[in-house]
CSV table of C-alpha atoms and ligand atoms in Angstrom, one decimal:
chain,number,residue,atom,x,y,z
Z,1,MET,CA,0.0,0.0,0.0
Z,2,LYS,CA,1.3,3.5,-0.9
Z,3,GLN,CA,2.5,5.3,2.2
Z,4,ILE,CA,2.0,9.1,2.6
Z,5,VAL,CA,5.3,11.0,2.7
Z,6,SER,CA,6.0,12.4,6.1
Z,7,PRO,CA,5.6,16.2,6.6
Z,8,GLY,CA,8.9,18.1,6.9
Z,9,CYS,CA,9.6,21.2,8.9
Z,10,THR,CA,12.3,23.8,9.3
Z,11,THR,CA,15.6,23.1,11.0
Z,12,GLY,CA,14.9,26.1,13.2
Z,13,PRO,CA,17.7,28.2,14.7
Z,14,PHE,CA,19.6,25.6,16.6
Z,15,PHE,CA,20.9,23.1,14.1
Z,16,PRO,CA,24.0,21.9,15.9
Z,17,VAL,CA,27.2,23.8,14.9
Z,18,ASP,CA,29.1,20.5,15.2
Z,19,PHE,CA,27.0,19.0,12.4
Z,20,SER,CA,28.6,21.4,9.9
Z,21,ASP,CA,32.1,21.4,11.2
Z,22,GLY,CA,34.5,19.4,9.1
Z,23,SER,CA,32.2,19.1,6.1
Z,24,GLU,CA,33.1,22.4,4.4
Z,25,ASP,CA,36.1,20.9,2.8
Z,26,LEU,CA,35.3,18.2,0.2
Z,27,SER,CA,38.8,18.2,-1.3
Z,28,GLN,CA,40.5,15.8,1.1
Z,29,ARG,CA,39.2,12.3,2.0
Z,30,ASN,CA,41.0,9.6,3.9
Z,31,GLY,CA,44.3,11.4,3.7
Z,32,LEU,CA,44.1,11.8,-0.1
Z,33,ALA,CA,43.8,15.1,-2.0
Z,34,ALA,CA,41.0,15.3,-4.6
Z,35,LYS,CA,41.9,15.2,-8.3
Z,36,GLY,CA,40.9,18.2,-10.4
Z,37,GLN,CA,40.8,21.9,-10.1
Z,38,HIS,CA,40.6,22.9,-6.4
Z,39,ILE,CA,38.4,25.9,-5.8
Z,40,ILE,CA,36.9,28.0,-3.0
Z,41,LEU,CA,33.1,28.2,-3.5
Z,42,THR,CA,31.8,31.1,-1.5
Z,43,GLY,CA,29.0,33.6,-1.3
Z,44,HIS,CA,26.3,35.2,0.7
Z,45,VAL,CA,22.8,33.9,1.5
Z,46,LEU,CA,20.5,36.9,1.5
Z,47,GLU,CA,16.9,37.4,2.3
Z,48,LEU,CA,14.4,40.0,1.3
Z,49,GLY,CA,16.0,43.5,1.1
Z,50,GLY,CA,19.5,42.0,0.6
Z,51,LYS,CA,19.8,41.3,4.3
Z,52,PRO,CA,22.3,38.6,5.3
Z,53,ALA,CA,20.7,35.3,6.3
Z,54,ARG,CA,22.8,34.2,9.2
Z,55,ASN,CA,23.1,30.6,10.6
Z,56,MET,CA,21.6,29.0,7.4
Z,57,VAL,CA,22.7,25.5,6.5
Z,58,VAL,CA,24.1,25.1,3.0
Z,59,GLU,CA,24.5,21.5,1.6
Z,60,ILE,CA,26.1,20.6,-1.7
Z,61,TRP,CA,26.2,17.4,-3.7
Z,62,GLN,CA,28.4,17.0,-6.8
Z,63,ALA,CA,30.3,14.7,-9.0
Z,64,ASP,CA,34.1,14.3,-8.8
Z,65,ALA,CA,36.4,15.7,-11.5
Z,66,SER,CA,35.5,12.9,-13.8
Z,67,GLY,CA,31.8,13.4,-13.5
Z,68,ILE,CA,31.3,10.4,-11.2
Z,69,PHE,CA,29.1,10.2,-8.1
Z,70,ARG,CA,30.0,7.9,-5.2
Z,71,HIS,CA,26.6,6.2,-5.2
Z,72,PRO,CA,25.4,2.8,-6.3
Z,73,LEU,CA,23.3,4.3,-9.1
Z,74,ASP,CA,26.3,5.6,-10.8
Z,75,PRO,CA,27.6,2.8,-13.1
Z,76,ARG,CA,31.1,4.2,-12.7
Z,77,GLN,CA,30.9,4.4,-8.9
Z,78,GLN,CA,34.0,2.2,-8.5
Z,79,ASP,CA,36.1,4.8,-10.2
Z,80,CYS,CA,35.0,7.7,-8.1
Z,81,ASP,CA,38.0,9.7,-6.8
Z,82,PRO,CA,38.9,8.2,-3.3
Z,83,GLY,CA,40.2,11.7,-2.3
Z,84,PHE,CA,37.0,13.5,-2.9
Z,85,TRP,CA,33.8,13.8,-0.8
Z,86,CYS,CA,30.9,14.4,-3.2
Z,87,TRP,CA,28.9,16.0,-0.3
Z,88,GLY,CA,29.5,19.0,1.9
Z,89,ARG,CA,27.8,21.2,4.4
Z,90,ALA,CA,28.5,24.7,5.6
Z,91,ARG,CA,26.8,27.2,7.8
Z,92,THR,CA,26.5,30.9,7.1
Z,93,ASP,CA,28.3,33.3,9.4
Z,94,ALA,CA,27.0,36.6,10.9
Z,95,ASP,CA,27.4,38.2,7.5
Z,96,GLY,CA,25.5,35.5,5.8
Z,97,VAL,CA,28.6,34.0,4.1
Z,98,TYR,CA,29.2,30.3,3.4
Z,99,ARG,CA,32.5,28.9,2.2
Z,100,PHE,CA,33.4,25.5,0.7
Z,101,THR,CA,36.7,24.0,-0.5
Z,102,THR,CA,35.9,21.7,-3.4
Z,103,ILE,CA,36.7,21.0,-7.0
Z,104,ILE,CA,35.1,21.8,-10.3
Z,105,PRO,CA,33.0,18.7,-11.1
Z,106,GLY,CA,33.3,16.9,-14.4
Z,107,ALA,CA,30.6,16.8,-17.1
Z,108,TYR,CA,28.9,13.5,-17.8
Z,109,GLU,CA,26.2,12.4,-20.3
Z,110,ASP,CA,23.6,15.2,-20.6
Z,111,ARG,CA,24.9,17.2,-17.7
Z,112,ALA,CA,27.4,20.1,-17.8
Z,113,PRO,CA,29.6,20.6,-14.7
Z,114,HIS,CA,27.2,21.6,-11.9
Z,115,ILE,CA,26.8,21.5,-8.1
Z,116,ASN,CA,23.5,20.7,-6.4
Z,117,VAL,CA,22.8,23.2,-3.5
Z,118,ALA,CA,20.2,23.0,-0.8
Z,119,ILE,CA,19.5,25.8,1.7
Z,120,LEU,CA,18.0,24.9,5.0
Z,121,GLY,CA,17.2,27.1,8.0
Z,122,ILE,CA,14.9,29.5,9.8
Z,123,GLY,CA,11.9,30.4,7.7
Z,124,LEU,CA,12.2,27.5,5.3
Z,125,THR,CA,9.8,24.6,6.1
Z,126,ARG,CA,11.3,22.7,3.1
Z,127,PRO,CA,14.9,22.8,1.7
Z,128,LEU,CA,15.3,25.2,-1.2
Z,129,VAL,CA,17.3,23.5,-4.0
Z,130,THR,CA,19.1,24.8,-7.1
Z,131,ASN,CA,22.2,24.2,-9.2
Z,132,ILE,CA,25.4,26.1,-9.6
Z,133,PHE,CA,26.9,26.1,-13.1
Z,134,PHE,CA,30.3,27.2,-14.2
Z,135,ASP,CA,29.5,28.2,-17.8
Z,136,ALA,CA,26.4,28.5,-20.0
Z,137,ARG,CA,27.0,25.3,-22.1
Z,138,ALA,CA,24.1,23.0,-22.9
Z,139,ASP,CA,22.6,21.2,-19.9
Z,140,VAL,CA,19.1,19.7,-19.6
Z,141,VAL,CA,18.5,21.4,-16.2
Z,142,PHE,CA,20.1,24.8,-17.0
Z,143,GLU,CA,17.8,25.0,-20.0
Z,144,CYS,CA,14.7,24.6,-17.8
Z,145,VAL,CA,15.4,28.0,-16.4
Z,146,PRO,CA,14.0,31.0,-18.3
Z,147,ALA,CA,16.8,32.3,-20.5
Z,148,GLU,CA,16.9,35.8,-18.8
Z,149,LEU,CA,17.5,34.2,-15.4
Z,150,ARG,CA,20.2,31.7,-16.3
Z,151,SER,CA,23.1,34.0,-15.5
Z,152,ARG,CA,21.9,33.9,-11.9
Z,153,LEU,CA,23.0,30.2,-11.7
Z,154,LEU,CA,26.5,30.9,-12.8
Z,155,ALA,CA,29.4,30.9,-10.3
Z,156,LYS,CA,31.6,33.9,-10.9
Z,157,PRO,CA,35.3,33.4,-11.0
Z,158,GLU,CA,37.1,36.0,-8.9
Z,159,GLY,CA,40.7,34.8,-9.5
Z,160,ASP,CA,43.0,32.7,-7.3
Z,161,GLY,CA,40.6,29.8,-7.6
Z,162,VAL,CA,37.7,31.6,-5.9
Z,163,TYR,CA,34.2,31.2,-7.3
Z,164,ARG,CA,31.4,33.4,-6.0
Z,165,PHE,CA,27.8,32.2,-5.9
Z,166,ASP,CA,25.3,34.4,-3.9
Z,167,VAL,CA,21.9,32.9,-3.0
Z,168,ILE,CA,19.2,35.4,-3.0
Z,169,LEU,CA,16.3,33.7,-1.3
Z,170,ARG,CA,13.7,36.4,-2.1
Z,171,GLY,CA,13.5,39.8,-3.7
Z,172,GLU,CA,15.5,41.6,-6.4
Z,173,ASN,CA,17.6,39.2,-8.5
Z,174,GLU,CA,16.1,36.3,-6.7
Z,175,THR,CA,17.9,33.0,-7.3
Z,176,PRO,CA,15.9,30.6,-9.5
Z,177,PHE,CA,15.0,27.4,-7.4
Z,178,PHE,CA,13.8,24.1,-8.6
Z,179,VAL,CA,10.8,22.0,-7.5
Z,180,GLU,CA,12.4,20.0,-4.7
R,1,MET,CA,18.7,0.2,-0.3
R,2,MET,CA,21.7,-0.9,-2.2
R,3,ASP,CA,19.9,-3.8,-3.9
R,4,ASP,CA,18.7,-3.8,-7.5
R,5,SER,CA,15.3,-2.2,-6.5
R,6,THR,CA,17.1,1.1,-5.8
R,7,MET,CA,17.7,1.4,-9.6
R,8,LYS,CA,14.0,1.8,-10.3
R,9,ILE,CA,13.1,4.3,-7.6
R,10,ASP,CA,11.1,7.3,-8.8
R,11,TYR,CA,10.2,10.6,-7.1
R,12,ALA,CA,6.8,12.2,-7.6
R,13,PRO,CA,6.6,15.9,-6.6
R,14,TYR,CA,5.6,16.4,-3.0
R,15,ASP,CA,1.8,16.5,-2.5
R,16,ASP,CA,1.3,19.9,-0.8
R,17,ALA,CA,-1.8,18.5,1.0
R,18,THR,CA,0.6,16.2,3.0
R,19,GLN,CA,3.3,18.7,3.7
R,20,THR,CA,3.9,21.8,6.0
R,21,LEU,CA,3.0,25.0,4.2
R,22,ARG,CA,5.9,27.0,2.7
R,23,GLN,CA,4.5,30.3,3.9
R,24,ILE,CA,3.0,30.3,7.4
R,25,ASP,CA,1.0,33.3,8.6
R,26,LYS,CA,2.8,35.1,11.5
R,27,TYR,CA,5.9,33.0,11.1
R,28,THR,CA,7.7,36.1,9.9
R,29,PRO,CA,11.0,34.6,8.6
R,30,SER,CA,9.0,32.7,6.0
R,31,ALA,CA,7.8,36.0,4.5
R,32,THR,CA,11.4,37.2,3.8
R,33,ARG,CA,13.0,33.9,2.9
R,34,VAL,CA,10.6,31.9,0.8
R,35,PRO,CA,11.1,32.7,-2.9
R,36,SER,CA,8.4,34.8,-4.6
R,37,ALA,CA,8.8,33.1,-8.0
R,38,PRO,CA,7.3,29.7,-8.7
R,39,LEU,CA,9.7,26.8,-8.4
R,40,ILE,CA,11.0,25.6,-11.7
R,41,GLU,CA,10.4,22.0,-12.9
R,42,ARG,CA,13.3,20.0,-14.3
R,43,PRO,CA,14.0,16.5,-15.3
R,44,LEU,CA,15.6,14.2,-12.7
R,45,THR,CA,19.0,13.1,-13.8
R,46,LEU,CA,21.7,11.0,-12.2
R,47,SER,CA,22.7,14.0,-10.2
R,48,GLU,CA,19.4,14.2,-8.4
R,49,ARG,CA,18.8,10.5,-8.1
R,50,THR,CA,22.1,10.0,-6.2
R,51,GLY,CA,23.0,11.4,-2.8
R,52,PRO,CA,25.4,11.0,0.1
R,53,THR,CA,24.8,7.4,1.1
R,54,GLU,CA,28.4,7.1,2.2
R,55,LEU,CA,28.2,9.4,5.1
R,56,VAL,CA,28.0,6.5,7.5
R,57,SER,CA,31.7,6.1,6.8
R,58,LYS,CA,32.5,9.8,7.3
R,59,TRP,CA,31.1,10.1,10.7
R,60,ASN,CA,31.4,8.0,13.8
R,61,VAL,CA,27.9,6.8,13.9
R,62,GLY,CA,26.8,4.2,16.5
R,63,LYS,CA,24.3,3.7,19.2
R,64,LEU,CA,22.8,7.0,20.4
R,65,ASP,CA,22.1,8.1,23.9
R,66,LEU,CA,21.7,11.9,24.3
R,67,CYS,CA,21.2,11.9,28.1
R,68,ARG,CA,24.6,10.8,29.3
R,69,LEU,CA,28.2,11.4,28.2
R,70,ALA,CA,29.4,7.8,28.6
R,71,PRO,CA,27.8,4.5,29.5
R,72,ASP,CA,28.8,4.8,33.1
R,73,SER,CA,28.2,8.6,33.5
R,74,PRO,CA,25.2,10.1,35.4
R,75,ARG,CA,22.0,10.7,33.5
R,76,ALA,CA,20.8,14.1,32.4
R,77,LEU,CA,18.0,15.7,34.4
R,78,GLY,CA,14.5,15.2,33.0
R,79,GLN,CA,12.1,12.5,32.1
R,80,LEU,CA,13.9,9.6,30.5
R,81,ILE,CA,12.3,8.6,27.2
R,82,HIS,CA,13.0,6.0,24.5
R,83,VAL,CA,12.2,7.1,21.0
R,84,THR,CA,11.9,4.5,18.3
R,85,GLY,CA,10.6,4.2,14.8
R,86,ARG,CA,11.1,3.0,11.3
R,87,VAL,CA,12.1,4.8,8.1
R,88,THR,CA,10.5,3.6,4.9
R,89,ASP,CA,9.9,4.7,1.4
R,90,GLU,CA,6.5,5.3,-0.1
R,91,ASP,CA,6.2,1.5,-0.8
R,92,GLY,CA,6.8,0.7,2.8
R,93,ALA,CA,10.2,-0.7,2.0
R,94,PRO,CA,12.8,-0.1,4.7
R,95,VAL,CA,15.3,2.7,4.2
R,96,SER,CA,18.3,1.1,5.8
R,97,SER,CA,21.9,2.3,6.5
R,98,VAL,CA,21.1,6.0,6.2
R,99,VAL,CA,22.3,8.6,8.7
R,100,MET,CA,19.7,10.3,11.0
R,101,GLU,CA,20.7,13.4,12.9
R,102,ILE,CA,18.8,14.3,16.1
R,103,TRP,CA,18.9,17.5,18.2
R,104,GLN,CA,16.8,19.0,20.9
R,105,ALA,CA,16.6,21.3,23.9
R,106,ASN,CA,17.4,19.9,27.4
R,107,ALA,CA,14.7,19.4,30.0
R,108,SER,CA,14.7,23.1,30.8
R,109,GLY,CA,14.3,24.2,27.2
R,110,LYS,CA,17.9,25.2,26.5
R,111,TYR,CA,20.0,24.2,23.4
R,112,ILE,CA,23.7,23.8,23.4
R,113,HIS,CA,24.0,26.5,20.7
R,114,GLU,CA,25.8,29.9,20.5
R,115,LEU,CA,22.6,31.6,19.3
R,116,ASP,CA,20.3,30.3,22.1
R,117,ASP,CA,19.7,33.4,24.3
R,118,HIS,CA,17.1,31.7,26.5
R,119,ARG,CA,18.1,32.2,30.1
R,120,ALA,CA,17.7,28.6,31.2
R,121,PRO,CA,20.5,26.3,32.5
R,122,LEU,CA,22.5,23.9,30.5
R,123,ASP,CA,22.8,20.4,31.8
R,124,PRO,CA,26.4,19.0,31.9
R,125,ASN,CA,25.1,15.4,31.4
R,126,PHE,CA,23.0,16.2,28.4
R,127,THR,CA,24.6,16.0,24.9
R,128,GLY,CA,21.5,17.3,23.1
R,129,GLN,CA,22.6,16.0,19.7
R,130,GLY,CA,23.9,13.0,17.8
R,131,ARG,CA,23.8,10.8,14.8
R,132,LEU,CA,22.7,7.2,14.3
R,133,VAL,CA,22.3,4.9,11.3
R,134,THR,CA,19.0,3.1,10.5
R,135,ASP,CA,19.3,-0.7,10.7
R,136,GLU,CA,18.5,-3.2,7.9
R,137,ASP,CA,14.8,-2.9,8.7
R,138,GLY,CA,15.0,0.9,8.6
R,139,ARG,CA,14.6,1.1,12.4
R,140,TYR,CA,16.1,3.7,14.7
R,141,GLU,CA,16.1,4.1,18.5
R,142,VAL,CA,17.5,6.7,20.9
R,143,PHE,CA,17.4,7.3,24.6
R,144,THR,CA,17.0,10.9,25.6
R,145,VAL,CA,15.0,13.1,28.0
R,146,LYS,CA,11.8,14.9,27.2
R,147,PRO,CA,12.8,18.4,26.0
R,148,GLY,CA,11.4,21.5,27.7
R,149,ALA,CA,9.4,24.2,26.1
R,150,TYR,CA,11.3,27.4,25.2
R,151,PRO,CA,10.4,30.9,24.2
R,152,VAL,CA,11.0,32.4,20.7
R,153,LEU,CA,12.4,35.6,22.1
R,154,TYR,CA,12.0,37.8,19.0
R,155,SER,CA,8.3,37.1,18.8
R,156,GLY,CA,7.3,38.4,22.2
R,157,TRP,CA,4.7,35.7,22.7
R,158,TRP,CA,5.5,32.4,21.0
R,159,TRP,CA,6.6,29.5,23.1
R,160,ARG,CA,7.7,26.4,21.3
R,161,PRO,CA,6.1,23.2,22.7
R,162,PRO,CA,8.5,20.3,23.5
R,163,HIS,CA,9.8,18.8,20.3
R,164,ILE,CA,12.7,16.8,18.8
R,165,HIS,CA,14.4,17.8,15.6
R,166,PHE,CA,15.2,15.0,13.0
R,167,SER,CA,17.3,15.2,9.9
R,168,ILE,CA,17.6,12.2,7.6
R,169,LEU,CA,20.3,12.2,4.8
R,170,GLY,CA,18.3,9.8,2.7
R,171,THR,CA,19.3,7.7,-0.2
R,172,SER,CA,19.3,10.5,-2.8
R,173,TRP,CA,19.3,14.2,-3.3
R,174,MET,CA,15.5,13.9,-3.7
R,175,ASN,CA,14.6,12.5,-0.3
R,176,ARG,CA,16.7,14.6,2.0
R,177,PHE,CA,14.3,15.0,5.0
R,178,ILE,CA,14.1,17.4,8.0
R,179,THR,CA,11.3,17.7,10.5
R,180,GLN,CA,10.3,18.3,14.1
R,181,ILE,CA,8.2,15.9,16.1
R,182,PHE,CA,6.0,17.0,19.0
R,183,PHE,CA,4.6,15.4,22.1
R,184,PRO,CA,0.9,14.4,22.4
R,185,GLY,CA,-1.4,16.4,24.7
R,186,GLU,CA,0.8,19.5,25.2
R,187,VAL,CA,-1.1,22.7,25.7
R,188,LEU,CA,1.4,24.7,23.7
R,189,ASN,CA,0.8,22.5,20.7
R,190,GLU,CA,-2.5,24.4,20.1
R,191,LYS,CA,-0.7,27.7,19.4
R,192,ASP,CA,2.6,26.6,17.8
R,193,LEU,CA,3.0,28.3,14.5
R,194,LEU,CA,5.0,25.5,12.9
R,195,LEU,CA,2.9,22.5,14.1
R,196,ASN,CA,-0.2,24.4,13.0
R,197,GLY,CA,1.4,25.4,9.7
R,198,VAL,CA,0.0,22.4,8.0
R,199,PRO,CA,-3.0,22.0,5.7
R,200,SER,CA,-5.0,19.5,7.8
R,201,ARG,CA,-5.4,17.7,11.2
R,202,ASP,CA,-4.2,14.6,9.5
R,203,VAL,CA,-0.8,16.1,8.6
R,204,ARG,CA,-0.5,17.6,12.1
R,205,ASP,CA,-1.0,14.2,13.7
R,206,ARG,CA,1.9,12.8,11.7
R,207,LEU,CA,4.1,15.4,13.4
R,208,ILE,CA,3.3,14.1,16.9
R,209,PHE,CA,4.8,11.1,18.7
R,210,LYS,CA,2.7,8.1,19.6
R,211,PRO,CA,3.1,7.0,23.2
R,212,THR,CA,4.1,3.4,23.4
R,213,ASP,CA,5.2,1.3,26.4
R,214,THR,CA,5.9,2.5,29.9
R,215,VAL,CA,8.8,0.3,31.0
R,216,MET,CA,9.8,-0.5,34.6
R,217,GLY,CA,13.0,-2.3,35.5
R,218,ASP,CA,16.7,-1.5,35.9
R,219,LEU,CA,16.0,1.3,33.5
R,220,SER,CA,12.5,2.8,33.7
R,221,TYR,CA,11.3,5.1,30.9
R,222,ILE,CA,8.5,6.1,28.7
R,223,GLY,CA,8.4,5.1,25.1
R,224,TYR,CA,7.5,7.2,22.1
R,225,GLN,CA,7.3,6.2,18.5
R,226,ARG,CA,7.4,8.0,15.2
R,227,ASP,CA,7.8,6.4,11.8
R,228,PHE,CA,9.0,8.4,8.8
R,229,VAL,CA,8.1,7.9,5.2
R,230,LEU,CA,10.7,9.3,2.8
R,231,ARG,CA,9.8,10.2,-0.8
R,232,GLY,CA,10.5,7.5,-3.4
R,233,HIS,CA,8.6,4.6,-4.9
R,234,ARG,CA,9.3,1.9,-7.3
R,235,GLN,CA,8.4,2.6,-10.9
R,236,THR,CA,5.3,0.8,-12.0
R,237,PRO,CA,6.3,-1.8,-14.5
R,238,GLU,CA,5.0,-1.2,-18.0
R,239,LEU,CA,2.3,-3.7,-19.0
R,240,PRO,CA,3.4,-6.1,-21.8
T,301,FE2,FE1,13.7,23.5,18.4
């Protein structure tokens, strides 16, 4: 018999700080360094009026430099980079800033390099999900976004391996989010 | 979940009638943080159908007891409770070997968190947080104490009823799950903005623990139970 999906709710303000610690750096795993181009992925999470959203939880999920996910559904799972965590979690600071150390994921099949992002925290009864892209090449998910909004899903290189991606939850230049 | 059936799991969009509303009247942060534009539909690719199933290996996940620091340490203050349940998918199949994160206030309504300004005491014997992994039947269990109510200081009136926070990492990016579960019969339940931010009584009931056994013995405690259904169902086979 089909079961009814349980109702979710917000994390609230007190998601344990320890639960984020140590997960901001995806680029080292079991003493090995990840293959690929190491980057800092950072930005603000902002609410209506451009105000920083402090204490939000940001989770990411991405392929390794060869476009492989460490998951049983990926037929190439065995070849996933042993030095790379495909998952990370960070918390925004008092200025609403999050920061990950990761790599630029590889492309695969019908997907351009991209990072899945979920935002959790006060005010959000369900996670907000979107994708970060690194360029505007063809991608089946990128192309679902109205053309005039696509640039909002591009991480902006700032030099020295730093890529900026601001998440605007609501208001002017609002980030496009996907059905979760 | 690592068997062949995982390969055919599909994810229908959430049915809003079964979920907490995105915008809740008087819950002011939802007015400034929930996007104004409609969410965009997209196809589900490998990227969304996979997720962090390997986290069991990243964290030291074992048996969970929030109300003492070590097996021979004194217990935290408060009513000892044993919370149990089962995590399944929409077909009722167990969701095994996934990480569950749990956190809550202590018996006096205080969290171990730098942003908790409630002037209530911490309890040195209460950890207040931890991780466990669901067993092969999707079951979980944790000993803890019943959390206290606490005021939402910015609101000027709102007291949160006792509740426990749950986060399940799931089997894919599509069934990441976070919720709060409440205790039956609490007066504060009637006015809680989040518990009442649901479309129906039926949904509200699924955010409340069921009392189970009262146990007396070397360890005496009250049992509470809450099962969770994560999104995901096997694709219907096409008829020949
Ligand atoms: Fe809480």
